[in-house]
Every structure is written in C-alpha cells, then in structure tokens.
C-alpha cells in the first residue's frame, strides 16, 4: 500500500490565495495612510567638557554641569489616497531654538498621470514665512533615466522668493545611480553624486559647488547579514566651512524598531553625539553637542558611552522584553491552532495505523539484505544543556512513518518542513524543530539529527556510531 500526502483542494488553495491578497492590500493601505513623523530634540551638553574657569565656580548651582535643551523640531505628515491616481498629503511642523520658534502647515495633491510620471501641487503657510506655492514633476525619460523638477514661490515681507530644483538621475549599472542636481534661488548650488547600493554595502561620493556651501563628501556603510540587520558607517565631509568626520552604527532592536548612534567630529563644529530611533514610520532624533573643541575625552565618551548603555539595555531590558513578546505570540498561536493541531494529530495517527502492514513488509525485506532499519525516530523540539530549565521536550514518535518512506535501503527527504510528511504533524507550532533518527544499516547503528527544513539522505558513513571504545 502506498501512502500519499494529503493535498489541498482547489477551493482551499483559492481561499488561501484570496486571504493573502486581502492581507497584502490592507498592509499596503495601512502603510500609505500611517502618519509619518519626526521629533528632534537638540541637547547642549558642552558644560560637561567645556567648564568655566575656577573664579566662576562660586556661582550658585555651578557645581553640577548644566545640560539643557536648546532646540526642538516636530513634523508630521499623512497621505490619504483619494482615487487610484490621486493622493492628498497633509503635513505640518513646529520648530523652536533658544526660545524663538515658529510653525508651518502644507497641503499637497499628487496625481499619477501615467506609468512614466506624476505631478504634485503644494500649498503652504506659516507664521514666520508667508504663503508658499509649489509644483513638483517626475518623469521617466528612459528605462534607466528619470528627472524631477520642483518649482516654488515663497511670499514674505521681503517680497517673492522664487526657487527651482532639478535632479537628473541615471542607473549606471544594476546597483549604481548617478545624480546631477541644479538648485537656483535660495542657496543656489550645483551638485553631482554617485550612489552604489548592494546587499552588503552602501557607498556615496558627492561634490557640490554653491553659494554659500561648497563641499566634497564620501561615505561608506557596511551591512552585516545577521538577524539584527547591523550596519556600520563612516563619512568624511570637507568644504569651505570646515571638515567633519562621522562614524556610527545602527541595529534592529525589535520587529519595527531600529536604534542608531553616530559620533560627529569636526572643525569648527567640535564633537557631537547623534542618537536616532526609528519606530515604524516615526523617527526620534537626539543630537547632543558635547564640546566646541576637539577633545579626546569627549570623543572617547561619545564612542564608548552609547556602546555600554546599549549592551546594558539589550541584556536587561530588550532581550527579556522580546522573549516575553515571543512567548506571548507563541501562546496565542497555539490557542488559535489548537483545533487544527488536534485534527492533524488524529490524521497522522490514522495514517500510522494504515502504514503498519506496509512497514512490516519493508522491515522484513530490509532485514533479509541487512539494509536500512529505522530503530527510533523523533520529530519536534529537543532540549539540550543550553536550554532553559523551564523548556520542555515536545516531540512525537515518527519511527513508522520514516520506515514507510524507505525504498531500496535508502531514505531521501527534500528541503521542506517535515510536518507535511505522511504520519507527521507539528507538535510545537512556531518553535524550532529537528528530526532525530537512530537507524541500523548493515548491522551497524547510525544516528543523525537534521533541522526541520534541511534535506536528509541516509544511510551515510558520517552518521555511523563509533562503538570501538
């Protein structure tokens, strides 16, 4: 008797496809309508390293360093799809620095005119600046080249201030894009840059000639291929207003959060520490100005301090939080799939009962030629010395189903989850699983443990158990 894996019916496949399509559309719409925001809080901590002379230390309260917030910026925007081609965008911002501040509000209407381009009208107003009228255009010139143009009219007490920005970009190869930018009006400049972005790195080189800012920039970012998406970056910027060296790193700390820090060392800017947290579509930025001078102590503490704080938080707060979240999700998953698991368990047990006669004949045939005999086989979650004391073994006996798959003294399993094999089911949904097999071939015991989705082929000489000692 041949046992085959149960296949889903066309109706079940269609239902699953429609469900995934609905979920994808809901996620896409949610991402488009989720508010995007930035909160920036500038901190002046220069009193930590640039202290007054001793004759000023008798002033009340001067015994402790004075750390203060000297500037803040809050901006928020939201996109609202009106039709398949029209989108409304509402944004606003508030800024304050050293007790003086202001705000603005903008409304934009974007229309996709064709597969090659779109246009956007923008209207804005603020308490420091007068009305703003803008027009943005995007157009694909060729499959590898596009252009964007931004025209603006800013009304103020000094009159009308026009502005124009045009960017021409071209794909130089699969991973490299070249940009030419011309900006006229407020801070006129000509900028050219080349950006190369690959799976493991991001490289940028740029040159700008303008009034009043002219500079050259080179930056590099290395992307580690780990679960935390760790990135290390460094840059050098030199221009008429000084030179700045910046280095830093960022890392994913949860499913929706990325934490980063960078140290900026420049002349005449001094030393600053920049901390940034991206949480979904929200960005929190904290630039901390440490000193106006190039002090080695400031550079040391700006580099080592965030590392010590991060590793302490990761060990004491982030890891326990993520572990608790994972346990909560697994518990919810177990509760929601309990009925399904029970059904699959009953189906697997029924399949094993049907296999008994076939397995008996296979074992007789294999024993007659000293072939492959499955002594014991277990599938599920195993506990080792590194596991926590609270963790429990969650495995099922799959000796009979595996023996039933033996053909001509060989057992071959492909790269796929073994929970779908005849006589198998998932005993621990959402957790890492393994398959452990103890088998006999030519009268010699062998043993192997494979990952759930790992391909397996037995017998193999490397699985042999050494019994000489």
Short mmCIF file of C-alpha atoms in Angstrom, two decimals:
data_model
loop_
_atom_site.label_atom_id
_atom_site.label_comp_id
_atom_site.label_asym_id
_atom_site.label_seq_id
_atom_site.Cartn_x
_atom_site.Cartn_y
_atom_site.Cartn_z
CA UNK A 1 0.00 0.00 0.00
CA UNK A 2 1.31 3.43 -0.98
CA UNK A 3 0.68 6.31 1.44
CA UNK A 4 0.50 9.74 -0.14
CA UNK A 5 0.48 13.16 1.47
CA UNK A 6 -2.92 14.86 1.66
CA UNK A 7 -3.18 17.66 -0.89
CA UNK A 8 -5.32 20.77 -0.51
CA UNK A 9 -8.37 21.09 -2.70
CA UNK A 10 -8.60 23.85 -5.37
CA UNK A 11 -11.20 25.61 -3.22
CA UNK A 12 -8.83 25.65 -0.22
CA UNK A 13 -5.95 26.95 -2.35
CA UNK A 14 -8.17 29.70 -3.82
CA UNK A 15 -9.40 30.70 -0.36
CA UNK A 16 -5.84 30.90 0.96
CA UNK A 17 -4.75 32.99 -2.05
CA UNK A 18 -7.65 35.44 -1.62
CA UNK A 19 -6.92 35.77 2.11
CA UNK A 20 -3.24 36.58 1.46
CA UNK A 21 -4.24 39.07 -1.23
CA UNK A 22 -6.61 40.85 1.19
CA UNK A 23 -3.96 40.99 3.90
CA UNK A 24 -1.37 42.36 1.45
CA UNK A 25 -3.76 45.09 0.28
CA UNK A 26 -4.64 46.01 3.89
CA UNK A 27 -0.94 46.27 4.82
CA UNK A 28 -0.22 48.41 1.75
CA UNK A 29 -3.10 50.77 2.53
CA UNK A 30 -2.12 50.96 6.19
CA UNK A 31 1.48 51.83 5.29
CA UNK A 32 0.29 54.61 2.97
CA UNK A 33 -2.12 56.13 5.49
CA UNK A 34 0.04 55.74 8.60
CA UNK A 35 1.27 59.16 9.78
CA UNK A 36 4.98 59.75 9.21
CA UNK A 37 6.63 61.90 11.82
CA UNK A 38 9.93 63.19 13.12
CA UNK A 39 10.74 64.50 16.58
CA UNK A 40 14.15 66.11 17.02
CA UNK A 41 15.43 67.31 20.39
CA UNK A 42 18.76 69.16 20.42
CA UNK A 43 20.71 68.92 23.69
CA UNK A 44 23.52 71.24 24.73
CA UNK A 45 25.91 69.26 26.93
CA UNK A 46 29.03 71.36 26.40
CA UNK A 47 29.19 72.10 30.14
CA UNK A 48 30.32 68.50 30.66
CA UNK A 49 33.65 69.19 28.93
CA UNK A 50 33.91 72.99 28.49
CA UNK A 51 33.72 74.20 32.10
CA UNK A 52 34.13 77.83 33.22
CA UNK A 53 37.32 78.87 34.97
CA UNK A 54 37.64 78.46 38.74
CA UNK A 55 36.69 82.08 39.57
CA UNK A 56 33.17 81.39 38.28
CA UNK A 57 32.63 78.21 40.29
CA UNK A 58 31.26 80.06 43.33
CA UNK A 59 28.12 80.89 41.40
CA UNK A 60 25.06 79.12 42.87
CA UNK A 61 24.37 75.80 41.18
CA UNK A 62 27.62 75.81 39.18
CA UNK A 63 28.86 72.66 40.93
CA UNK A 64 26.88 70.49 38.54
CA UNK A 65 27.15 70.53 34.75
CA UNK A 66 24.29 72.41 33.12
CA UNK A 67 22.64 70.28 30.41
CA UNK A 68 19.79 71.95 28.56
CA UNK A 69 17.54 71.51 25.55
CA UNK A 70 18.34 74.33 23.13
CA UNK A 71 16.20 73.37 20.12
CA UNK A 72 13.27 71.16 19.14
CA UNK A 73 11.58 70.22 15.89
CA UNK A 74 8.38 68.26 15.35
CA UNK A 75 6.97 67.36 11.94
CA UNK A 76 4.11 65.10 10.91
CA UNK A 77 2.59 64.09 7.57
CA UNK A 78 -0.16 61.80 6.39
CA UNK A 79 -1.14 60.51 2.95
CA UNK A 80 -4.76 59.89 2.06
CA UNK A 81 -5.48 58.03 -1.22
CA UNK A 82 -8.49 59.66 -2.88
CA UNK A 83 -8.65 57.57 -6.05
CA UNK A 84 -6.41 55.08 -7.82
CA UNK A 85 -4.37 58.00 -9.22
CA UNK A 86 -4.89 60.87 -6.73
CA UNK A 87 -3.39 61.23 -3.28
CA UNK A 88 -3.77 64.07 -0.77
CA UNK A 89 -0.85 64.83 1.58
CA UNK A 90 -1.18 66.93 4.72
CA UNK A 91 1.91 67.90 6.71
CA UNK A 92 2.90 70.31 9.44
CA UNK A 93 5.93 71.24 11.50
CA UNK A 94 6.89 73.19 14.62
CA UNK A 95 10.41 74.39 15.46
CA UNK A 96 11.99 76.28 18.33
CA UNK A 97 15.58 77.27 19.07
CA UNK A 98 16.86 79.24 22.05
CA UNK A 99 13.36 80.45 22.92
CA UNK A 100 12.35 81.50 19.39
CA UNK A 101 10.24 79.36 17.13
CA UNK A 102 7.53 79.02 14.54
CA UNK A 103 5.49 76.56 12.54
CA UNK A 104 4.03 75.81 9.15
CA UNK A 105 1.35 73.69 7.53
CA UNK A 106 1.33 72.29 3.99
CA UNK A 107 -1.22 70.61 1.76
CA UNK A 108 -0.29 68.77 -1.44
CA UNK A 109 -2.29 66.97 -4.10
CA UNK A 110 -0.45 64.34 -6.16
CA UNK A 111 -1.75 62.80 -9.38
CA UNK A 112 -0.18 59.90 -11.25
CA UNK A 113 -0.50 60.98 -14.88
CA UNK A 114 0.87 57.80 -16.45
CA UNK A 115 3.14 54.84 -15.81
CA UNK A 116 6.07 57.18 -16.50
CA UNK A 117 5.32 60.15 -14.30
CA UNK A 118 3.34 62.13 -11.75
CA UNK A 119 2.75 65.72 -10.72
CA UNK A 120 2.14 67.41 -7.38
CA UNK A 121 0.72 70.79 -6.36
CA UNK A 122 1.68 72.15 -2.94
CA UNK A 123 0.24 74.97 -0.83
CA UNK A 124 1.70 76.08 2.48
CA UNK A 125 1.65 78.81 5.12
CA UNK A 126 3.50 79.62 8.31
CA UNK A 127 3.87 82.26 10.99
CA UNK A 128 7.47 83.12 10.07
CA UNK A 129 7.11 82.78 6.30
CA UNK A 130 4.24 83.83 4.08
CA UNK A 131 2.25 81.63 1.70
CA UNK A 132 4.09 79.00 -0.34
CA UNK A 133 3.08 77.68 -3.76
CA UNK A 134 4.95 74.76 -5.26
CA UNK A 135 4.88 72.38 -8.22
CA UNK A 136 6.70 69.04 -8.39
CA UNK A 137 7.07 66.91 -11.51
CA UNK A 138 8.53 63.44 -12.01
CA UNK A 139 9.15 61.78 -15.37
CA UNK A 140 10.90 58.62 -16.55
CA UNK A 141 12.82 59.65 -19.66
CA UNK A 142 14.09 56.15 -20.44
CA UNK A 143 14.01 52.82 -18.54
CA UNK A 144 17.31 53.86 -16.92
CA UNK A 145 16.92 57.61 -16.59
CA UNK A 146 14.47 59.95 -14.81
CA UNK A 147 14.16 63.64 -13.96
CA UNK A 148 12.42 65.52 -11.13
CA UNK A 149 11.67 69.26 -11.01
CA UNK A 150 10.50 71.31 -8.05
CA UNK A 151 9.37 74.92 -8.52
CA UNK A 152 8.39 77.10 -5.56
CA UNK A 153 7.26 80.65 -4.84
CA UNK A 154 7.79 81.80 -1.24
CA UNK A 155 5.97 85.01 -0.24
CA UNK A 156 7.44 87.02 2.62
CA UNK A 157 7.73 90.57 3.93
CA UNK A 158 10.83 90.94 1.76
CA UNK A 159 8.94 90.06 -1.38
CA UNK A 160 8.61 86.97 -3.53
CA UNK A 161 11.47 84.48 -3.33
CA UNK A 162 11.39 82.01 -6.24
CA UNK A 163 13.20 78.68 -6.18
CA UNK A 164 13.91 75.91 -8.67
CA UNK A 165 15.46 72.48 -8.14
CA UNK A 166 16.06 69.97 -10.94
CA UNK A 167 17.52 66.47 -10.50
CA UNK A 168 18.59 64.23 -13.36
CA UNK A 169 19.37 60.61 -12.41
CA UNK A 170 20.61 57.64 -14.40
CA UNK A 171 21.20 53.99 -13.49
CA UNK A 172 24.85 53.37 -14.33
CA UNK A 173 24.55 49.66 -13.59
CA UNK A 174 22.40 47.27 -11.55
CA UNK A 175 23.47 48.76 -8.19
CA UNK A 176 24.78 52.24 -9.08
CA UNK A 177 22.90 55.50 -9.71
CA UNK A 178 24.38 58.85 -10.75
CA UNK A 179 22.68 62.16 -9.87
CA UNK A 180 23.05 65.71 -11.22
CA UNK A 181 21.26 68.42 -9.22
CA UNK A 182 20.88 72.10 -10.00
CA UNK A 183 19.35 74.42 -7.40
CA UNK A 184 18.57 78.07 -8.11
CA UNK A 185 17.15 80.70 -5.80
CA UNK A 186 17.61 80.13 -2.08
CA UNK A 187 21.15 78.73 -1.57
CA UNK A 188 21.93 78.14 -5.25
CA UNK A 189 24.20 75.17 -5.95
CA UNK A 190 25.24 72.51 -8.45
CA UNK A 191 25.64 69.01 -7.01
CA UNK A 192 26.76 65.72 -8.54
CA UNK A 193 26.81 62.39 -6.72
CA UNK A 194 27.20 58.67 -7.33
CA UNK A 195 25.43 56.16 -5.07
CA UNK A 196 26.20 52.44 -5.10
CA UNK A 197 23.94 50.21 -3.04
CA UNK A 198 24.43 46.43 -2.78
CA UNK A 199 23.29 43.72 -0.42
CA UNK A 200 26.34 44.19 1.81
CA UNK A 201 27.33 47.84 1.36
CA UNK A 202 26.23 51.40 0.54
CA UNK A 203 28.75 53.86 -0.93
CA UNK A 204 28.26 57.56 -1.75
CA UNK A 205 30.58 60.16 -3.24
CA UNK A 206 29.35 63.71 -3.85
CA UNK A 207 30.68 67.12 -4.91
CA UNK A 208 28.80 70.42 -4.53
CA UNK A 209 29.66 73.91 -5.74
CA UNK A 210 27.32 76.56 -4.43
CA UNK A 211 26.58 79.74 -2.54
CA UNK A 212 27.27 79.68 0.35
CA UNK A 213 28.05 75.93 0.75
CA UNK A 214 30.62 74.06 -1.33
CA UNK A 215 31.92 70.68 -0.19
CA UNK A 216 33.09 67.18 -1.10
CA UNK A 217 31.60 64.12 0.60
CA UNK A 218 32.48 60.45 0.73
CA UNK A 219 30.64 57.89 2.87
CA UNK A 220 30.55 54.12 3.24
CA UNK A 221 28.16 51.81 5.05
CA UNK A 222 28.68 48.08 5.61
CA UNK A 223 25.60 45.88 6.04
CA UNK A 224 26.09 42.74 8.11
CA UNK A 225 23.98 39.76 7.06
CA UNK A 226 22.62 38.98 10.52
CA UNK A 227 19.14 38.82 12.02
CA UNK A 228 19.57 42.24 13.66
CA UNK A 229 20.48 43.94 10.34
CA UNK A 230 23.54 45.58 11.89
CA UNK A 231 25.11 48.41 9.89
CA UNK A 232 28.40 50.26 10.45
CA UNK A 233 29.03 53.53 8.65
CA UNK A 234 31.59 56.27 8.27
CA UNK A 235 31.84 59.52 6.28
CA UNK A 236 34.17 62.43 5.55
CA UNK A 237 32.89 65.85 4.51
CA UNK A 238 35.20 68.75 3.69
CA UNK A 239 34.21 72.21 2.48
CA UNK A 240 34.67 75.96 2.84
CA UNK A 241 33.10 75.86 6.30
CA UNK A 242 35.31 73.14 7.76
CA UNK A 243 35.78 69.38 7.85
CA UNK A 244 33.59 66.78 9.54
CA UNK A 245 34.35 63.11 10.20
CA UNK A 246 31.40 60.96 11.25
CA UNK A 247 31.17 57.30 12.23
CA UNK A 248 28.44 55.21 13.78
CA UNK A 249 26.28 52.11 13.73
CA UNK A 250 22.65 51.08 13.77
CA UNK A 251 20.87 47.88 14.68
CA UNK A 252 17.39 46.44 14.67
CA UNK A 253 16.21 46.01 18.27
CA UNK A 254 12.69 44.75 17.57
CA UNK A 255 10.43 43.93 14.64
CA UNK A 256 9.60 47.60 13.96
CA UNK A 257 12.42 49.49 15.72
CA UNK A 258 15.95 50.42 14.63
CA UNK A 259 18.36 52.15 17.02
CA UNK A 260 21.41 54.04 15.76
CA UNK A 261 24.15 56.30 17.08
CA UNK A 262 26.84 58.35 15.36
CA UNK A 263 29.78 60.45 16.55
CA UNK A 264 30.50 63.65 14.61
CA UNK A 265 33.96 65.25 14.91
CA UNK A 266 34.54 68.50 13.05
CA UNK A 267 36.32 71.80 12.78
CA UNK A 268 34.98 74.23 13.90
CA UNK A 269 31.84 72.32 15.00
CA UNK A 270 33.52 70.28 17.73
CA UNK A 271 32.24 66.88 18.94
CA UNK A 272 28.62 65.75 18.88
CA UNK A 273 26.76 62.52 19.56
CA UNK A 274 23.67 61.78 17.47
CA UNK A 275 21.17 59.17 18.66
CA UNK A 276 18.32 58.09 16.39
CA UNK A 277 15.42 55.71 16.91
CA UNK A 278 13.18 54.64 14.03
CA UNK A 279 9.92 53.14 15.21
CA UNK A 280 7.70 52.07 12.29
CA UNK A 281 7.04 55.35 10.43
CA UNK A 282 8.18 57.60 13.31
CA UNK A 283 11.71 58.95 13.80
CA UNK A 284 13.12 60.25 17.08
CA UNK A 285 16.41 62.15 16.76
CA UNK A 286 18.61 63.45 19.60
CA UNK A 287 21.71 65.46 18.56
CA UNK A 288 23.84 66.04 21.66
CA UNK A 289 26.52 68.74 21.35
CA UNK A 290 29.36 67.77 23.71
CA UNK A 291 32.09 70.34 23.04
CA UNK A 292 33.21 73.04 20.63
CA UNK A 293 36.78 71.77 20.80
CA UNK A 294 38.45 68.58 19.61
CA UNK A 295 38.88 66.91 22.99
CA UNK A 296 39.98 63.23 23.09
CA UNK A 297 37.94 62.69 26.27
CA UNK A 298 34.75 63.84 24.52
CA UNK A 299 35.44 61.55 21.55
CA UNK A 300 36.11 58.62 23.90
CA UNK A 301 32.95 59.03 25.96
CA UNK A 302 30.83 59.70 22.85
CA UNK A 303 32.07 56.41 21.39
CA UNK A 304 32.18 54.13 24.42
CA UNK A 305 29.21 55.55 26.35
CA UNK A 306 26.48 54.58 23.85
CA UNK A 307 28.00 51.09 23.44
CA UNK A 308 27.95 50.44 27.21
CA UNK A 309 24.39 51.78 27.54
CA UNK A 310 23.20 49.75 24.53
CA UNK A 311 24.64 46.42 25.71
CA UNK A 312 23.29 47.00 29.23
CA UNK A 313 19.82 47.84 27.89
CA UNK A 314 19.95 44.94 25.43
CA UNK A 315 20.73 42.46 28.19
CA UNK A 316 18.49 43.85 30.94
CA UNK A 317 15.52 45.27 29.00
CA UNK A 318 15.40 44.47 25.26
CA UNK A 319 16.13 40.73 25.36
CA UNK A 320 13.70 39.96 28.22
CA UNK A 321 11.03 42.08 26.50
CA UNK A 322 11.49 40.34 23.13
CA UNK A 323 11.49 36.95 24.84
CA UNK A 324 8.24 37.74 26.64
CA UNK A 325 6.69 39.02 23.39
CA UNK A 326 7.73 35.86 21.56
CA UNK A 327 6.25 33.65 24.27
CA UNK A 328 3.02 35.64 24.17
CA UNK A 329 2.81 35.30 20.37
CA UNK A 330 3.53 31.57 20.55
CA UNK A 331 0.83 31.13 23.18
CA UNK A 332 -1.69 32.96 21.00
CA UNK A 333 -0.63 30.87 18.01
CA UNK A 334 -1.05 27.65 19.99
CA UNK A 335 -4.51 28.69 21.16
CA UNK A 336 -5.64 29.68 17.67
CA UNK A 337 -4.30 26.47 16.09
CA UNK A 338 -5.22 24.03 18.89
CA UNK A 339 -8.19 22.59 16.99
CA UNK A 340 -6.20 22.32 13.77
CA UNK A 341 -3.31 20.60 15.55
CA UNK A 342 -5.68 18.09 17.16
CA UNK A 343 -7.17 17.31 13.74
CA UNK A 344 -3.73 16.87 12.16
CA UNK A 345 -2.66 14.65 15.07
CA UNK A 346 -5.67 12.40 14.53
CA UNK A 347 -4.95 12.27 10.78
CA UNK A 348 -1.30 11.38 11.48
CA UNK A 349 -2.28 8.62 13.93
CA UNK A 350 -4.76 7.22 11.39
CA UNK A 351 -2.05 7.28 8.70
CA UNK A 352 0.37 5.44 11.02
CA UNK A 353 -2.21 2.70 11.64
CA UNK A 354 -2.63 2.24 7.90
CA UNK A 355 1.14 2.02 7.46
CA UNK A 356 1.66 -0.85 9.90
CA UNK A 357 1.29 -3.68 7.36
CA UNK A 358 3.44 -1.92 4.74
CA UNK A 359 6.13 -1.20 7.34
CA UNK A 360 6.17 -4.85 8.44
CA UNK A 361 6.87 -5.98 4.86
CA UNK A 362 9.52 -3.27 4.35
CA UNK A 363 11.33 -4.29 7.55
CA UNK A 364 11.29 -7.96 6.51
CA UNK A 365 12.75 -7.07 3.10
CA UNK A 366 15.44 -4.80 4.61
CA UNK A 367 16.41 -7.37 7.28
CA UNK A 368 16.86 -10.06 4.63
CA UNK A 369 19.57 -7.97 2.93
CA UNK A 370 20.91 -6.21 6.06
CA UNK A 371 19.52 -2.94 4.72
CA UNK A 372 18.11 0.18 6.34
CA UNK A 373 16.10 -0.27 9.54
CA UNK A 374 14.76 2.76 11.43
CA UNK A 375 15.29 1.86 15.11
CA UNK A 376 13.90 5.11 16.55
CA UNK A 377 12.89 8.45 15.07
CA UNK A 378 11.66 11.56 16.88
CA UNK A 379 10.42 14.87 15.49
CA UNK A 380 9.85 18.14 17.33
CA UNK A 381 11.59 20.36 19.87
CA UNK A 382 14.54 18.86 21.75
CA UNK A 383 16.11 20.16 24.94
CA UNK A 384 19.90 20.36 25.34
CA UNK A 385 22.30 21.58 28.01
CA UNK A 386 21.98 25.18 26.80
CA UNK A 387 18.18 25.19 27.01
CA UNK A 388 16.36 26.88 29.84
CA UNK A 389 15.16 24.84 32.79
CA UNK A 390 11.54 25.80 32.02
CA UNK A 391 11.72 24.43 28.46
CA UNK A 392 10.17 21.01 27.87
CA UNK A 393 10.68 18.35 25.23
CA UNK A 394 7.90 18.42 22.63
CA UNK A 395 8.48 15.51 20.25
CA UNK A 396 6.47 12.80 18.52
CA UNK A 397 7.49 9.29 17.55
CA UNK A 398 7.85 9.07 13.74
CA UNK A 399 9.62 5.69 13.51
CA UNK A 400 6.82 4.06 11.50
CA UNK A 401 6.29 6.94 9.01
CA UNK A 402 10.04 7.13 8.25
CA UNK A 403 10.38 3.37 7.80
CA UNK A 404 7.46 3.52 5.37
CA UNK A 405 9.44 6.01 3.23
CA UNK A 406 12.47 3.68 2.95
CA UNK A 407 12.96 2.38 -0.59
CA UNK A 408 15.84 0.12 -1.71
CA UNK A 409 17.69 0.72 1.58
CA UNK A 410 17.56 4.49 1.11
CA UNK A 411 15.65 7.35 2.71
CA UNK A 412 15.63 10.73 0.96
CA UNK A 413 13.87 13.81 2.33
CA UNK A 414 13.83 17.13 0.43
CA UNK A 415 14.32 20.69 1.72
CA UNK A 416 10.88 21.29 3.20
CA UNK A 417 9.19 21.19 6.58
CA UNK A 418 8.79 17.59 7.65
CA UNK A 419 5.46 18.37 9.34
CA UNK A 420 3.77 17.75 5.98
CA UNK A 421 5.07 14.18 5.60
CA UNK A 422 2.56 11.30 5.93
CA UNK A 423 2.24 10.34 9.60
CA UNK A 424 3.83 13.62 10.79
CA UNK A 425 2.30 16.72 12.36
CA UNK A 426 3.65 19.85 14.07
CA UNK A 427 3.83 19.22 17.86
CA UNK A 428 5.15 22.71 18.67
CA UNK A 429 3.81 25.39 16.32
CA UNK A 430 6.10 28.38 15.86
CA UNK A 431 9.13 26.79 17.55
CA UNK A 432 12.35 25.41 16.12
CA UNK A 433 12.09 21.71 15.32
CA UNK A 434 14.51 18.89 14.50
CA UNK A 435 14.34 15.31 13.28
CA UNK A 436 16.45 12.78 15.21
CA UNK A 437 16.93 9.35 13.66
CA UNK A 438 18.63 6.25 15.07
CA UNK A 439 18.94 3.65 12.31
CA UNK A 440 20.71 0.41 11.54
CA UNK A 441 22.48 -0.29 8.25
CA UNK A 442 24.45 -3.47 7.56
CA UNK A 443 24.12 -4.36 11.22
CA UNK A 444 25.79 -1.11 12.41
CA UNK A 445 24.00 1.63 14.34
CA UNK A 446 23.91 5.17 12.87
CA UNK A 447 22.48 8.40 14.26
CA UNK A 448 21.69 11.80 12.75
CA UNK A 449 19.85 14.97 13.73
CA UNK A 450 18.57 17.30 10.99
CA UNK A 451 16.85 20.68 11.02
CA UNK A 452 13.16 20.82 10.14
CA UNK A 453 13.64 22.18 6.60
CA UNK A 454 17.01 20.54 5.97
CA UNK A 455 17.39 17.91 3.25
CA UNK A 456 18.26 14.46 4.59
CA UNK A 457 19.73 11.44 2.85
CA UNK A 458 20.54 8.19 4.67
CA UNK A 459 22.45 5.98 5.09
CA UNK A 460 25.74 7.88 5.33
CA UNK A 461 29.13 6.84 6.63
CA UNK A 462 29.38 10.08 8.68
CA UNK A 463 26.31 9.03 10.72
CA UNK A 464 27.99 5.87 11.97
CA UNK A 465 28.21 5.48 15.76
CA UNK A 466 31.72 4.56 16.84
CA UNK A 467 31.43 1.66 19.31
CA UNK A 468 35.13 0.72 19.38
CA UNK A 469 35.67 2.47 22.72
#
